[in-house]
Coordinates of C-alpha atoms in Angstrom, one line a residue:
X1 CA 116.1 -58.4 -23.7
X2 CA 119.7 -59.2 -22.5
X3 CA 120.0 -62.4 -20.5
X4 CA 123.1 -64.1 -19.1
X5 CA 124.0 -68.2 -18.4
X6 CA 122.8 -67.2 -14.7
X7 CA 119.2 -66.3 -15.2
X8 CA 115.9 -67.8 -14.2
X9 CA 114.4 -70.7 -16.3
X10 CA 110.8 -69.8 -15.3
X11 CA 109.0 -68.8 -18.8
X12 CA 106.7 -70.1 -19.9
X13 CA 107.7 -73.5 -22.5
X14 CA 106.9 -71.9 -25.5
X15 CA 108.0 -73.4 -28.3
X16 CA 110.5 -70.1 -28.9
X17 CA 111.6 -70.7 -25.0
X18 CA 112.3 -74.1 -25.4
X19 CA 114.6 -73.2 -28.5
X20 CA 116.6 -71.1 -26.6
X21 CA 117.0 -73.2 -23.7
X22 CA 118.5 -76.2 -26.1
X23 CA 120.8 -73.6 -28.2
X24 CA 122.1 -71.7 -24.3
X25 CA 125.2 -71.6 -22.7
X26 CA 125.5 -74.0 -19.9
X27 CA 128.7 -74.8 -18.4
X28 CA 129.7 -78.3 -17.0
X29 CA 130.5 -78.0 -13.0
X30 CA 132.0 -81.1 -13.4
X31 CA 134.2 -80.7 -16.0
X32 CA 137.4 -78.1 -16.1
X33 CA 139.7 -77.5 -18.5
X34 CA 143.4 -76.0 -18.1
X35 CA 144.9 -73.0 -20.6
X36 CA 147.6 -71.0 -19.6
X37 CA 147.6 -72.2 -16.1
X38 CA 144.2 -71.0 -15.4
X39 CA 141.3 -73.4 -14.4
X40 CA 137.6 -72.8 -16.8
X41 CA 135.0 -74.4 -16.6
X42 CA 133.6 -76.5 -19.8
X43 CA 130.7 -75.8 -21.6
X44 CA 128.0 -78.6 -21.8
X45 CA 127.8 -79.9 -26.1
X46 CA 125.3 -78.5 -27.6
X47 CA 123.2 -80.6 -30.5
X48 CA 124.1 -78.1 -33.5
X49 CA 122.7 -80.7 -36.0
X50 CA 119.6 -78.9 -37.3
X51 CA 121.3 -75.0 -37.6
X52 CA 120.8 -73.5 -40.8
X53 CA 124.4 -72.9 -42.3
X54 CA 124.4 -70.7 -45.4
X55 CA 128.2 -70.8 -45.4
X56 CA 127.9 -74.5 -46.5
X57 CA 124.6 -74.0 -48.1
X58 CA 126.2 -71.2 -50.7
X59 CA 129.3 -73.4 -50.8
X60 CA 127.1 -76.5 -52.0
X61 CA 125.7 -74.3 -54.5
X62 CA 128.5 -73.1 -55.9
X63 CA 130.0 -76.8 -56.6
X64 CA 126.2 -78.6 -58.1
X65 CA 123.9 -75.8 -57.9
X66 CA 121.5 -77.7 -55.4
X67 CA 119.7 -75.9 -52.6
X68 CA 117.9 -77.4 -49.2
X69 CA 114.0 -77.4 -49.6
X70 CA 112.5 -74.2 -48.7
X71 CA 115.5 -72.0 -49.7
X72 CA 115.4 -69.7 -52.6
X73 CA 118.6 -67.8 -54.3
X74 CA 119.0 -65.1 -56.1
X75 CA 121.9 -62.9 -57.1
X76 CA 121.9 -59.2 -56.4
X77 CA 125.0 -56.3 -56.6
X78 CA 126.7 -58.6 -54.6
X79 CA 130.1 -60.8 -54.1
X80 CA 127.7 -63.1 -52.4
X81 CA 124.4 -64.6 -53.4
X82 CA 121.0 -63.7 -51.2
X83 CA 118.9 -66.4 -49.7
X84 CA 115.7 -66.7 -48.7
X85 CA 113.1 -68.7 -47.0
X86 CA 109.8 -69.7 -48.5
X87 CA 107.5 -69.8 -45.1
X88 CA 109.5 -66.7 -44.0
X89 CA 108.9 -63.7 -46.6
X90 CA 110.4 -60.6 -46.1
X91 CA 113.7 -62.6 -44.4
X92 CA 116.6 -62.5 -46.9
X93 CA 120.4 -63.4 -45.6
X94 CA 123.7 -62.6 -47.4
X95 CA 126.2 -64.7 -46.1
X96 CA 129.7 -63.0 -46.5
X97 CA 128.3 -60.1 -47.8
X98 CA 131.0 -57.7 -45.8
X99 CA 134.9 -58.0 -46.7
X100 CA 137.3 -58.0 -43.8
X101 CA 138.6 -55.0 -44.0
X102 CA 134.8 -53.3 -44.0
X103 CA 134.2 -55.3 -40.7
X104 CA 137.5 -54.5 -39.2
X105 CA 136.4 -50.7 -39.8
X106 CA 133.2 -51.7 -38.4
X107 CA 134.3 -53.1 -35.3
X108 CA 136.6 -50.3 -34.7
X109 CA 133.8 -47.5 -35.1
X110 CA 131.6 -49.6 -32.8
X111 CA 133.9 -49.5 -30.0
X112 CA 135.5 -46.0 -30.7
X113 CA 133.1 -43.1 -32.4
X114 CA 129.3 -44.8 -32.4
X115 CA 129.6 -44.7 -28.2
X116 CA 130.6 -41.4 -28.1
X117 CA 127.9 -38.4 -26.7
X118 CA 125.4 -37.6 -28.0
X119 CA 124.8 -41.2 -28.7
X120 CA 123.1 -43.0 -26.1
X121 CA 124.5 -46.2 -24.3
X122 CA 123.3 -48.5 -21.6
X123 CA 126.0 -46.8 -19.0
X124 CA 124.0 -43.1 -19.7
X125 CA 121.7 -43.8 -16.8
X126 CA 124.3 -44.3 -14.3
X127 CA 127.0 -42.4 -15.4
X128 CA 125.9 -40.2 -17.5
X129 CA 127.3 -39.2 -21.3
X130 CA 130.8 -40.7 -21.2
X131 CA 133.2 -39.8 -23.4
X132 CA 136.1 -41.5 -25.2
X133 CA 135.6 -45.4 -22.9
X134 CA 137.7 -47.3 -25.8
X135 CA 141.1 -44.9 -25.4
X136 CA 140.6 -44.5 -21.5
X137 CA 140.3 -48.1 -21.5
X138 CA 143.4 -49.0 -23.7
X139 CA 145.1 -46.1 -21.3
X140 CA 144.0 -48.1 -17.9
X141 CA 142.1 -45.1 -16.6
X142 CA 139.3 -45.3 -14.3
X143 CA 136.0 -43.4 -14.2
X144 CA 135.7 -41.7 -10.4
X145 CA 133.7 -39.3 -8.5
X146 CA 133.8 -37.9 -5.4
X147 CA 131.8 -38.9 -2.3
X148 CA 129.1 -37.1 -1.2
X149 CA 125.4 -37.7 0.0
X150 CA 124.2 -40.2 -2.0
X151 CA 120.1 -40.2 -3.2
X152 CA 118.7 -43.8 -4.3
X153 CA 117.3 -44.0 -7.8
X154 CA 115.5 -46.7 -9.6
X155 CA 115.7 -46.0 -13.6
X156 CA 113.2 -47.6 -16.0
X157 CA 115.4 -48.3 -19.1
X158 CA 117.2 -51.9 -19.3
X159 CA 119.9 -53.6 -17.7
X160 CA 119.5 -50.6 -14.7
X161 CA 119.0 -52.1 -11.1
X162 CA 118.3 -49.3 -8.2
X163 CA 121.1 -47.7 -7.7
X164 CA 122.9 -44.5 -6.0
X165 CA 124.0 -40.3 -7.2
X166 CA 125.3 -37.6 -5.4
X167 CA 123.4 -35.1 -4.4
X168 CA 125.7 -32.5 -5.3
X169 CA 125.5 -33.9 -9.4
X170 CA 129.3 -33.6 -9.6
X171 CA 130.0 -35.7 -13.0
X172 CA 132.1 -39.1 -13.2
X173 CA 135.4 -38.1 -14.9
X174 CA 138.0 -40.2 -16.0
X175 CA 141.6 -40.1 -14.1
X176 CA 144.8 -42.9 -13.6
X177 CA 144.0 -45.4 -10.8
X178 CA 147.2 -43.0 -8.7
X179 CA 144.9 -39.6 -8.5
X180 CA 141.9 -41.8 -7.9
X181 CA 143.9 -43.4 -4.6
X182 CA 144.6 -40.2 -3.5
X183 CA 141.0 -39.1 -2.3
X184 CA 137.9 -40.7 -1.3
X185 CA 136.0 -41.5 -4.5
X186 CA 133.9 -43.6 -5.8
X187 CA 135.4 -45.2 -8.7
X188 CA 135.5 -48.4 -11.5
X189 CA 137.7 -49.1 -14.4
X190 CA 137.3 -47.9 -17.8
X191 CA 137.6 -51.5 -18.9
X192 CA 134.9 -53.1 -16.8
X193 CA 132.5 -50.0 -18.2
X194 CA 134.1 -51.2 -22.2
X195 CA 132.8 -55.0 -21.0
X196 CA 129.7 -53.6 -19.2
X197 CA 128.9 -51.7 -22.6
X198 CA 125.4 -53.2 -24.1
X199 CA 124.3 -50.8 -26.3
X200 CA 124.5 -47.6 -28.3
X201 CA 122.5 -46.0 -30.4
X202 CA 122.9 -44.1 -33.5
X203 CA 121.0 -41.3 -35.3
X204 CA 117.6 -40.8 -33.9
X205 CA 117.6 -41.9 -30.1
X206 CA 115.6 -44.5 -28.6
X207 CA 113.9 -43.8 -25.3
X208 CA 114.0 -47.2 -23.8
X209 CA 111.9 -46.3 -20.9
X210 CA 108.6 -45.1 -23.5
X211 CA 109.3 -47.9 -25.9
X212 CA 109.9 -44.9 -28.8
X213 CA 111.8 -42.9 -30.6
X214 CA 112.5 -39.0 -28.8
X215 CA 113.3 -36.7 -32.3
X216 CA 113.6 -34.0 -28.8
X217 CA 116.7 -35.9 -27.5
X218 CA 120.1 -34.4 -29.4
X219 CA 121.6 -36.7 -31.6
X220 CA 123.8 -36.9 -34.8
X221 CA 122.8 -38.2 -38.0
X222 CA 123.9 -41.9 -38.7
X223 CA 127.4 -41.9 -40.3
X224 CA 127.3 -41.1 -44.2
X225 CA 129.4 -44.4 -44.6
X226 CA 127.1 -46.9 -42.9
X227 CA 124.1 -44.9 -44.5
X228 CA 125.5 -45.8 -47.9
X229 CA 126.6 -49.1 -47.0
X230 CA 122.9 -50.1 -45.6
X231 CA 121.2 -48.3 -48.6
X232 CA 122.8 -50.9 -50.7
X233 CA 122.7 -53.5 -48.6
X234 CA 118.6 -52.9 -48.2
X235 CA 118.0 -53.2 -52.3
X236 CA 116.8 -56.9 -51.5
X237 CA 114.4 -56.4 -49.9
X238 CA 112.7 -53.5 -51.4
X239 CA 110.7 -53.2 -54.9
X240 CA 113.0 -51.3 -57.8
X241 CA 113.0 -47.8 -57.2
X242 CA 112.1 -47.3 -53.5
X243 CA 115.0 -46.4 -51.5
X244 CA 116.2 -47.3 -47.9
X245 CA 116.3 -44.1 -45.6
X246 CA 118.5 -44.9 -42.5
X247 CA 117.3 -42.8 -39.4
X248 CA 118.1 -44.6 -36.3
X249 CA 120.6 -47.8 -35.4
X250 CA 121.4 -49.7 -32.4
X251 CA 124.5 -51.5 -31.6
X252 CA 123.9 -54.6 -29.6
X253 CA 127.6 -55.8 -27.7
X254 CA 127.8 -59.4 -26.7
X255 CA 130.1 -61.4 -24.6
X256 CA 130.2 -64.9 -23.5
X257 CA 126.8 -65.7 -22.4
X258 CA 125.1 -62.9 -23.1
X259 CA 121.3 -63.4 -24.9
X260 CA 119.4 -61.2 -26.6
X261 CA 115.4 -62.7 -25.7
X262 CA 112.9 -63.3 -28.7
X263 CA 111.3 -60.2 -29.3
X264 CA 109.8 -57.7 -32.1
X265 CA 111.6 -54.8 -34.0
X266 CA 108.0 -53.1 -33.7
X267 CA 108.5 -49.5 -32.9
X268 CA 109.2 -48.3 -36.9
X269 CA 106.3 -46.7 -38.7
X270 CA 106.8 -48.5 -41.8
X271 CA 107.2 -52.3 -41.9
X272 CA 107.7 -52.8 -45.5
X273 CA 110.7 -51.3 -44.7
X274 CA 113.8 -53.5 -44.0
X275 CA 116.0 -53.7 -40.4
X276 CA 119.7 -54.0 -41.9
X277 CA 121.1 -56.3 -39.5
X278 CA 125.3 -56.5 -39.5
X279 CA 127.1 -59.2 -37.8
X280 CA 130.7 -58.7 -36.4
X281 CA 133.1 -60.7 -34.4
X282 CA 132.1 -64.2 -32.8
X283 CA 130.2 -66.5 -34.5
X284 CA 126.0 -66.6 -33.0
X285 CA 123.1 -68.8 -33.3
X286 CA 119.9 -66.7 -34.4
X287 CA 116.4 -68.2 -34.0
X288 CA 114.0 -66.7 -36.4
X289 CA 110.0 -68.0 -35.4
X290 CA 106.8 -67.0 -36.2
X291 CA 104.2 -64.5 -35.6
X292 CA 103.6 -66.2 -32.0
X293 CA 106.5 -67.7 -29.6
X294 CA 104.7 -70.9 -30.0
X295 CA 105.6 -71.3 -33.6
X296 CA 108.6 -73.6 -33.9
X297 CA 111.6 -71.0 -34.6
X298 CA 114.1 -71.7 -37.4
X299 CA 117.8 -71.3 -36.0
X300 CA 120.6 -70.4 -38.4
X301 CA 124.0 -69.3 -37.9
X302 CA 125.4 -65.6 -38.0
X303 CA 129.0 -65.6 -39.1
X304 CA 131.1 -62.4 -39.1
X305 CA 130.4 -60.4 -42.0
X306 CA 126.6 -61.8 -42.5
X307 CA 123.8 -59.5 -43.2
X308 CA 120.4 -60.5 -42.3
X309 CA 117.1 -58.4 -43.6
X310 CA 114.0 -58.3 -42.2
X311 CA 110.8 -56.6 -44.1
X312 CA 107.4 -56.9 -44.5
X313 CA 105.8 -60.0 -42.9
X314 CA 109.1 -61.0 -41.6
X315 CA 109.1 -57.8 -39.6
X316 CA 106.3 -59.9 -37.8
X317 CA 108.7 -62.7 -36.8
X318 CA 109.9 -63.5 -33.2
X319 CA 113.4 -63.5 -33.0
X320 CA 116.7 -64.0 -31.0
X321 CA 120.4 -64.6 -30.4
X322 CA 120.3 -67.6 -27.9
X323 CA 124.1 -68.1 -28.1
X324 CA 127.6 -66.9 -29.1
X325 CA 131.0 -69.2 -29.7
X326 CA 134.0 -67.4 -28.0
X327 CA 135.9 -70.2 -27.8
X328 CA 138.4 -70.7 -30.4
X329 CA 137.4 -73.5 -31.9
X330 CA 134.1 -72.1 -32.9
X331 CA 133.8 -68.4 -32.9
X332 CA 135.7 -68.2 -36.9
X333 CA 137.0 -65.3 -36.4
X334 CA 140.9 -66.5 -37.9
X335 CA 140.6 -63.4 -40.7
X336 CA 139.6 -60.6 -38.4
X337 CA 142.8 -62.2 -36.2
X338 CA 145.0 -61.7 -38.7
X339 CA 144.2 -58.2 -40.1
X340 CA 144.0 -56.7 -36.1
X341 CA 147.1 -58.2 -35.9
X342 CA 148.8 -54.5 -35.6
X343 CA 150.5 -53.5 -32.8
X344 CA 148.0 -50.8 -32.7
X345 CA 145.1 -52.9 -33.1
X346 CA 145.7 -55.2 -30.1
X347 CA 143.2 -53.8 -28.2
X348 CA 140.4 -54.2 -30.5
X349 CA 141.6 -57.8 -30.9
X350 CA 141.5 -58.3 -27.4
X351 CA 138.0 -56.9 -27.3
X352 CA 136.4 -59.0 -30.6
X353 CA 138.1 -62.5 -29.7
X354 CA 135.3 -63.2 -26.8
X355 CA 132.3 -60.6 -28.5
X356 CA 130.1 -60.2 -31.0
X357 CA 129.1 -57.0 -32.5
X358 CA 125.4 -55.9 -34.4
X359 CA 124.5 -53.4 -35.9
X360 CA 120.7 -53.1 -37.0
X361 CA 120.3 -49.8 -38.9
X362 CA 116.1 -48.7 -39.2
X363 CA 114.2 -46.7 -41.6
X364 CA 111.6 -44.9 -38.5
X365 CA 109.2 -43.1 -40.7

């Protein structure tokens, strides 16, 4: 589902394609601008005239209580107001609905404890579990192994090309750049794997090669924190009474012109229940369509600190993240700036200033 500003353009023109083709990254080879003595190259403008904005829409209810056509509000056990659309039911979005201090935790535990074995990540098929990337990568130590006959693999699961492992199944191990140049090793840096890093997942493990949950692979409940937090943040979009189980979450990592493809969230037993959907760091476009790609797709903004819940028919929907602003002047991220402004916290800062974090927590049976 990932994509990139490099891939093909040869889909077919549905009317979900062409929505993410107009709302992509596409940089300017003509154009270059200059920023601390390094040379980039511009991004092309981008029409952002018909985005949904419920930043401005709950602001411009708040002042005259008025409301675009097609949006509905209600109030739940929230600092912020839920919205929904009429033609989408199911969809509900809470702008704002996480303070800054909940997504600066959040963003921490993304990079530091949800990648950590047993969790799964995209780097699992290469390299095996991998343990502690965030601290070897703040150290500057790099993950090596020694040489030795090498077999050619092809793995099924995403974002895996063909690739090579050692006969012998030594395991990569982490080491400082000094020990790795004293040997012949393969090796690459824990901070290319940290900006390499796609995914995790959380709780019960998605097999990405059978399209399905495996209760056989190990795994470690969902954090009691986030369990609580998504159990409260499910309540509207479930009747009075029924409660929000979490069971499995994936954490989707972004970086400049990274895409996540419109697809279903089909794989869950039970659609009436929600997907809790968290957004951290840099500010996204998200296309919501229709049951087919050739229904014209809604697109909307995802701030950090939105939630975004999907049950029912909306569960139905085509969906996507065509875009994310890492450029100052759009990505809004001025409040997580200034509380990661810690000495400490400089690495995460680092990290979050050109990323975008979700998590989408699932109820599977």
């Amino acid at each position: 589902m990932y994509g990139s500003e490099n891939n093909g353009e040869d889909s077919e023109p549905t009317a979900f394609r062409i929505a993410e083709k107009k709302y992509k990254l596409y940089y300017d080879n003509n154009a270059f601008s200059k920023n601390k003595n390094k040379t980039k190259k511009q991004a092309k403008p981008v029409d952002l005239t018909q985005v949904l904005d419920f930043k401005s829409i709950q602001e411009c209810h708040h002042r005259n209580a008025e409301l675009p056509p097609g949006i509905t509000v209600f109030h739940d056990k929230f600092s912020s107001p839920v919205f929904s659309l009429q033609n989408r039911p199911g969809f509900y979005f809470i702008p704002g609905a996480l303070s800054t201090e909940k997504q600066c935790t959040l963003i921490k535990e993304s990079l530091i404890d949800f990648p950590q074995p047993p969790n799964r990540t995209n780097h699992n098929v290469i390299y095996g579990p991998i343990h502690d990337l965030f601290v070897a990568a703040k150290d500057g130590k790099v993950l090596v192994k020694e040489e030795s006959p090498l077999v050619t693999v092809t793995s099924s699961e995403p974002s895996a090309d063909s690739f090579c492992i050692e006969a012998d199944s030594k395991e990569w191990k982490f080491t400082t750049e000094n020990d790795c140049s004293l040997k012949k090793c393969r090796s690459i840096s824990a901070s290319a794997l940290l900006r390499k890093l796609r995914w995790s997942t959380l709780g019960l493990q998605f097999d990405w090669s059978k399209r399905n949950y495996d209760v056989s692979l190990l795994h470690n409940k969902i954090p009691e924190a986030l369990c609580e937090l998504a159990k409260q943040l499910a309540k509207p979009a479930l009747p009075a009474g029924v409660e929000f189980r979490p069971e499995a979450a994936i954490v989707n990592y972004f970086t400049s012109g990274d895409t996540l493809g419109g697809h279903l969230d089909d794989m869950e037993a039970d659609w009436s229940k929600p997907i809790v959907s968290l957004s951290l760091g840099c500010k996204a476009i998200f296309l919501l369509g229709g049951k087919s790609k050739e229904d014209l797709p809604l697109a909307m903004f995802l701030r950090s600190g939105d939630v975004v819940l999907m049950a029912g028919e909306a569960r139905e929907c085509f969906h996507g993240v065509p875009r994310i602003f890492t450029d100052k002047e759009n990505s809004e991220i001025g409040h997580l700036e200034t509380l990661l402004a810690h000495q400490d916290d400089l690495c995460i800062l680092n990290y979050i200033q050109t990323s975008r974090i979700n998590i989408n927590i699932r109820q599977v049976f």
